[in-house]
Backbone as a ProteinNet text record, in pm:
[ID]
protein_1_A
[PRIMARY]
XXXXXXXXXXXXXXXXXXXXXXXXXXXXXXXXXXXXXXXXXXXXXXXXXXXXXXXXXXXXXXXXXXXXXXXXXXXXXXXXXXXXXXXXXXXXXXXXXXXXXXXXXXXX
[TERTIARY]
4929.2	4850.6	4897.4	4925.5	4972.7	4870.1	4918.3	4828.6	4762.1	4819.3	4763.5	4654.8	4632.2	4531.7	4392.8	4319.9	4188.6	4073.5	4084.9	3976.7	4030.7	3965.2	4004.1	3878.2	3893.8	3787.3	3810.8	3702.8	3711.2	3607.7	3644.1	3545	3433.6	3310.3	3195.7	3203.7	3253.5	3259.2	3355.8	3445.1	3534.9	3474.9	3354.6	3292.2	3173.3	3148.1	3027.2	3026.8	3139	3140.9	3097.2	3069.6	3021.4	2869.4	2818.8	2673.9	2610.6	2502.7	2430.4	2479.8	2585.4	2637.9	2611	2549.5	2518.9	2521.2	2528.5	2520.1	2374.7	2317.5	2178.3	2176.2	2132.2	2126	1990.9	1990.4	1867.1	1837.4	1922	1901.8	1951.2	1866.7	1905.6	1975.7	1937.6	1993.9	2035.8	2143	2187.6	2206.3	2155.6	2171.4	2257.9	2364.8	2455.2	2433.3	2430.6	2427.6	2556.4	2633.1	2762.9	2774.2	2840.5	2865	3011.8	3039	3176.3	3201.5	3291.1	3327.2	3459.5	3507.7	3636.4	3753.2	3725.9	3824.7	3748.7	3816.7	3756.8	3719.5	3600.3	3550.1	3475.4	3458.8	3371	3243	3129.7	2999	2911.5	2797.2	2707.4	2581.8	2547.9	2427.5	2349.1	2228.6	2146.4	2222	2300.2	2371.8	2503.3	2538.3	2663.4	2767.2	2892	2996.2	3028.6	3029.2	3061.5	3151.8	3217.4	3305.9	3234	3275.8	3226.2	3293.3	3249.8	3306.9	3453	3538.2	3680.3	3709.3	3741.5	3760.7	3898	3925	4049	4033.8	4139.9	4142.8	4027.6	4006.9	3902.4	3763.9	3736	3603.7	3582.9	3686	3671.8	3653.3	3703.9	3681.8	3539.5	3479	3346.9	3234.2	3251.8	3145	3141.8	3035.2	3019.4	3112.1	3125	3217.1	3185.5	3057.5	3019.3	3056.8	3020.6	3052	3202.4	3273	3418.4	3481.9	3432.5	3482.7	3459.8	3338.2	3305.6	3390.9	3407.1	3488.5	3634.9	3686.1	3825.8	3850.8	3760	3774	3762.9	3669.8	3655.6	3782.3	3839	3961.7	4078.9	4085	4191.8	4183.1	4059.5	4042.5	4085.4	4091.4	4136.1	4284.7	4354	4495.8	4527.6	4424.8	4445.3	4467.8	4486.6	4512.3	4400	4324.9	4212.6	4259.1	4374.9	4426	4414.8	4453.4	4456.5	4318.8	4309.4	4188	4175.7	4053.5	4028.3	4077.7	4085.5	4134.8	4211.1	4301.8	4365	4258.7	4283.6	4187.4	4245.1	4170.8	4209.5	4178.5	4246.4	4208.6	4094.8	4029.3	3924.2	3982	4101.4	4164.1	4191.1	4242.2	4266.7	4136.5	4029.2	3898.9	3849.8	3868.4	3828.1	3906.3	4034.9	4117.5	4072.6	4036.7	3986.4	3854.9	3767.1	3640.7	3666.9	3764.6	3799.1	3841.9	3923.4	3968.8	3850.5	3767.3	3651.8	3554.5	3529.1	3437.9	3494.9	3626	3689.6	3682.8	3672.1	3667.9	3527.7	3426.1	3287.7	3269.3	3195.5	3164.4	3077.4	3101.2	3026.7	2920
3926.3	3927.6	3811.2	3837.7	3729.2	3617.2	3494.2	3378.6	3370.7	3437.5	3434.1	3539.2	3626.2	3731.3	3669.2	3690.8	3626.5	3709.2	3839.7	3925.5	4019.8	4018.6	4104.2	4156.1	4260.8	4306.2	4241.6	4205.4	4145.6	4211	4243	4299	4197.7	4243.3	4153.5	4077.4	4140.9	4072.4	3954.2	3950.7	3837.5	3721.9	3741.2	3640	3569.4	3593.3	3540.2	3388	3322	3175.6	3112.2	3194	3141.1	3128.2	3031.1	3012.9	3138.7	3184	3300.1	3433.3	3433.2	3557.2	3555.7	3661.9	3666.3	3809.9	3823.3	3953.6	3974.5	4086.8	4117.9	4177.5	4099.7	4147.1	4212.7	4310.1	4378.9	4497.4	4526.4	4643.1	4767.7	4867.8	4991.4	5088.8	5087.4	5183.1	5111.3	5157.5	5107.3	5228.4	5220.3	5328	5277	5347.7	5312.2	5408.3	5354.4	5434.8	5404.8	5507	5485.6	5572.7	5518.8	5591.9	5629.5	5753.2	5802	5836.8	5765.4	5789.5	5864.1	5890.4	5958.9	5867.6	5738.6	5644.1	5529.5	5458.5	5346.5	5238.3	5181.7	5089.7	4973.4	4868.8	4758.4	4778.2	4781.5	4797.7	4680.6	4664.1	4554.8	4609.8	4552.7	4589.6	4461.5	4455.8	4334	4211.4	4229	4118.1	4080.7	4147	4114.5	4223.9	4185.4	4287	4350.1	4481.9	4557.9	4674	4729.5	4841.5	4974.4	5071	5207	5266.9	5384.2	5449.2	5483.4	5449	5484.5	5581	5706.1	5805.2	5794.5	5678.8	5658.7	5706	5690.4	5739.4	5683.1	5552.3	5490.2	5542.3	5552.9	5600.6	5746.2	5828.1	5969.6	5990.4	5899.2	5908.4	5865.8	5780.3	5724.7	5822.3	5902.5	5992.7	6118.5	6193.4	6314.8	6427	6526.5	6638	6715	6742.1	6822.2	6750.4	6622.5	6547.4	6528.4	6505.9	6491.6	6620	6734.8	6864.4	6879.6	6846.8	6858.6	6764.7	6640.8	6544.9	6586	6631.7	6674.5	6788.8	6885.4	6997.3	6951.9	6860.7	6809.1	6735.6	6657.2	6583.6	6677.8	6785.7	6885	6944.9	6969.4	7028	6930.5	6800.3	6698.8	6668	6747.9	6725	6654.4	6620.7	6563.2	6413.7	6350.2	6206.3	6135.5	6052.9	5981	5862.2	5810.5	5695.3	5568.2	5456.5	5329.7	5265.3	5166.7	5086.3	5000.4	4967.4	4889.5	4745.2	4693.8	4558.9	4564.6	4469.3	4462.5	4431.9	4473.4	4452.4	4359	4253.3	4159.3	4219.2	4168.6	4199.6	4105.1	4133.3	4042.4	3904.2	3898.6	3770	3691.3	3757.1	3689.9	3636.7	3715.1	3670.4	3549	3547.5	3432	3307.6	3324.2	3210.5	3159.1	3249.3	3209.2	3132.2	3176.6	3105.9	2963.6	2945.8	2812.2	2722.3	2776	2698.8	2664.6	2762.4	2739.8	2639.7	2650.2	2557.3	2415.8	2402.7	2270.3	2205.5	2285.2	2233.7	2191.9	2226.6	2192.2	2040.4	1988.7	1845.3	1814.7	1699.6	1664.2	1562.9
-3731.8	-3610.6	-3523.8	-3395.3	-3309.1	-3296.6	-3301.3	-3290.7	-3154	-3054.4	-2919.4	-2897.8	-2995.1	-2980.5	-2976.7	-2867.3	-2850.4	-2906.2	-2901.9	-2950.6	-3056.9	-3171.7	-3283.1	-3351.7	-3429.1	-3517	-3652.5	-3719.5	-3851.8	-3942	-4064.8	-4157.2	-4182.1	-4178.3	-4196.4	-4327.7	-4432.3	-4561.9	-4559.4	-4462	-4449.1	-4370.9	-4316.4	-4230.8	-4295.4	-4422.6	-4486.2	-4497.9	-4474.7	-4479.6	-4347.2	-4245.7	-4117.9	-4120.3	-4048.5	-4038.2	-3978.6	-4038.3	-3986.4	-4038.7	-4118.7	-4175.5	-4324.8	-4374.1	-4517	-4566.8	-4695.8	-4760.6	-4800.6	-4763.5	-4798.6	-4938.8	-5033.4	-5171.8	-5196	-5285.2	-5319.3	-5228.9	-5134.1	-5046.8	-5118.8	-5124	-5192.1	-5099.1	-4973.9	-4878.6	-4751.6	-4694.9	-4565.8	-4475.9	-4356.2	-4259.2	-4146.3	-4119.6	-4010.9	-3895.3	-3776.5	-3655.2	-3581.3	-3553.4	-3490.2	-3365.9	-3266.7	-3142.6	-3137.6	-3106.6	-3094.3	-2948.5	-2885.1	-2746.2	-2741.4	-2622.1	-2609.5	-2646.3	-2659.9	-2711.7	-2778.4	-2864.1	-2935.4	-2834.9	-2847.5	-2747	-2809.5	-2729.2	-2764.4	-2684.9	-2755.4	-2692	-2737	-2674.4	-2710.9	-2777.1	-2892.9	-2967.1	-2992.9	-2941.3	-2952.9	-2903.3	-2798.8	-2737.4	-2803.5	-2912	-2982.5	-2959.4	-2934.1	-2919.8	-3054.7	-3058.8	-3179.9	-3140.9	-3241	-3211.1	-3222.8	-3142.8	-3158.7	-3282.4	-3322.6	-3440	-3413.9	-3507.1	-3500.2	-3615	-3583.9	-3689.7	-3756.3	-3813.2	-3887	-4030.6	-4108.1	-4245.5	-4329.6	-4325.3	-4407.7	-4369.9	-4241.5	-4197.4	-4236.5	-4222.5	-4256.5	-4405.9	-4488.4	-4632.7	-4669.2	-4587.6	-4615.5	-4582.3	-4478	-4434.2	-4520.6	-4509.5	-4589	-4545	-4631.2	-4607.2	-4479.5	-4456.3	-4338.6	-4209	-4199.1	-4078.1	-4063.1	-4173.5	-4168.2	-4113.7	-4159.4	-4112.3	-3961.3	-3917.2	-3774.3	-3689.8	-3734.3	-3659.1	-3655	-3767.7	-3773.8	-3676.3	-3671.8	-3578.2	-3433.7	-3406.3	-3269.5	-3226.8	-3316.5	-3283.3	-3261.4	-3337.6	-3317.7	-3178.3	-3131.3	-2997.9	-2888.1	-2922.3	-2826.6	-2841.5	-2921.1	-2941	-3071.5	-3148.9	-3280.4	-3285	-3169.8	-3169.3	-3095.7	-3167.7	-3108.2	-3026	-3056.5	-2983.1	-3064.5	-3004	-3077.7	-3088.7	-3175.3	-3185.8	-3060.1	-3023.6	-2902.3	-2915.1	-3036.6	-3065.1	-3196.9	-3219.3	-3351.9	-3457.4	-3579.5	-3687.2	-3793	-3822.8	-3927.5	-4064.3	-4164.1	-4301.3	-4340.9	-4452	-4500.5	-4527.2	-4584.3	-4614.5	-4485.8	-4382.5	-4255.4	-4196.4	-4207.9	-4157.1	-4234.3	-4365.9	-4447.3	-4405.8	-4381.3	-4339.5	-4202.8	-4112.1	-3981.2	-3996.6	-4085.1	-4110.3	-4157.5	-4243.8	-4292.7	-4177.2	-4087.8	-3970.6	-3880.8	-3852.1	-3763.9	-3824.8	-3953.9	-4020.1	-4021.7	-4034.6	-4034.3	-3896	-3791.4	-3654.7	-3611.6	-3690.1	-3654.2	-3656.6	-3558.8	-3563.3	-3684.7	-3745.7	-3867.8	-3837.9
[MASK]
++++++++++++++++++++++++++++++++++++++++++++++++++++++++++++++++++++++++++++++++++++++++++++++++++++++++++++

């Protein structure tokens, strides 16, 4: 990832070393609400920038068969190519390394 890249997506599990980010233990169910636009986008939820749903390989493996079938057919009707991600995506390891840098820069 270029060092000059100012905005990236990072997996939440890679950010748990930042203040205010934690893993909720003891939760039995998680409900995700996702928005699918005609292209991958950054939207704001409760004042925080988040990504819209990106129907890539990992996401399509995560959702159920019925929804995967419907999305696959919808994408075929659009030519089969959803387009690029709205921002580059870090790996969990890259996000952890960024957290270390950010935490080291905090005033003590």
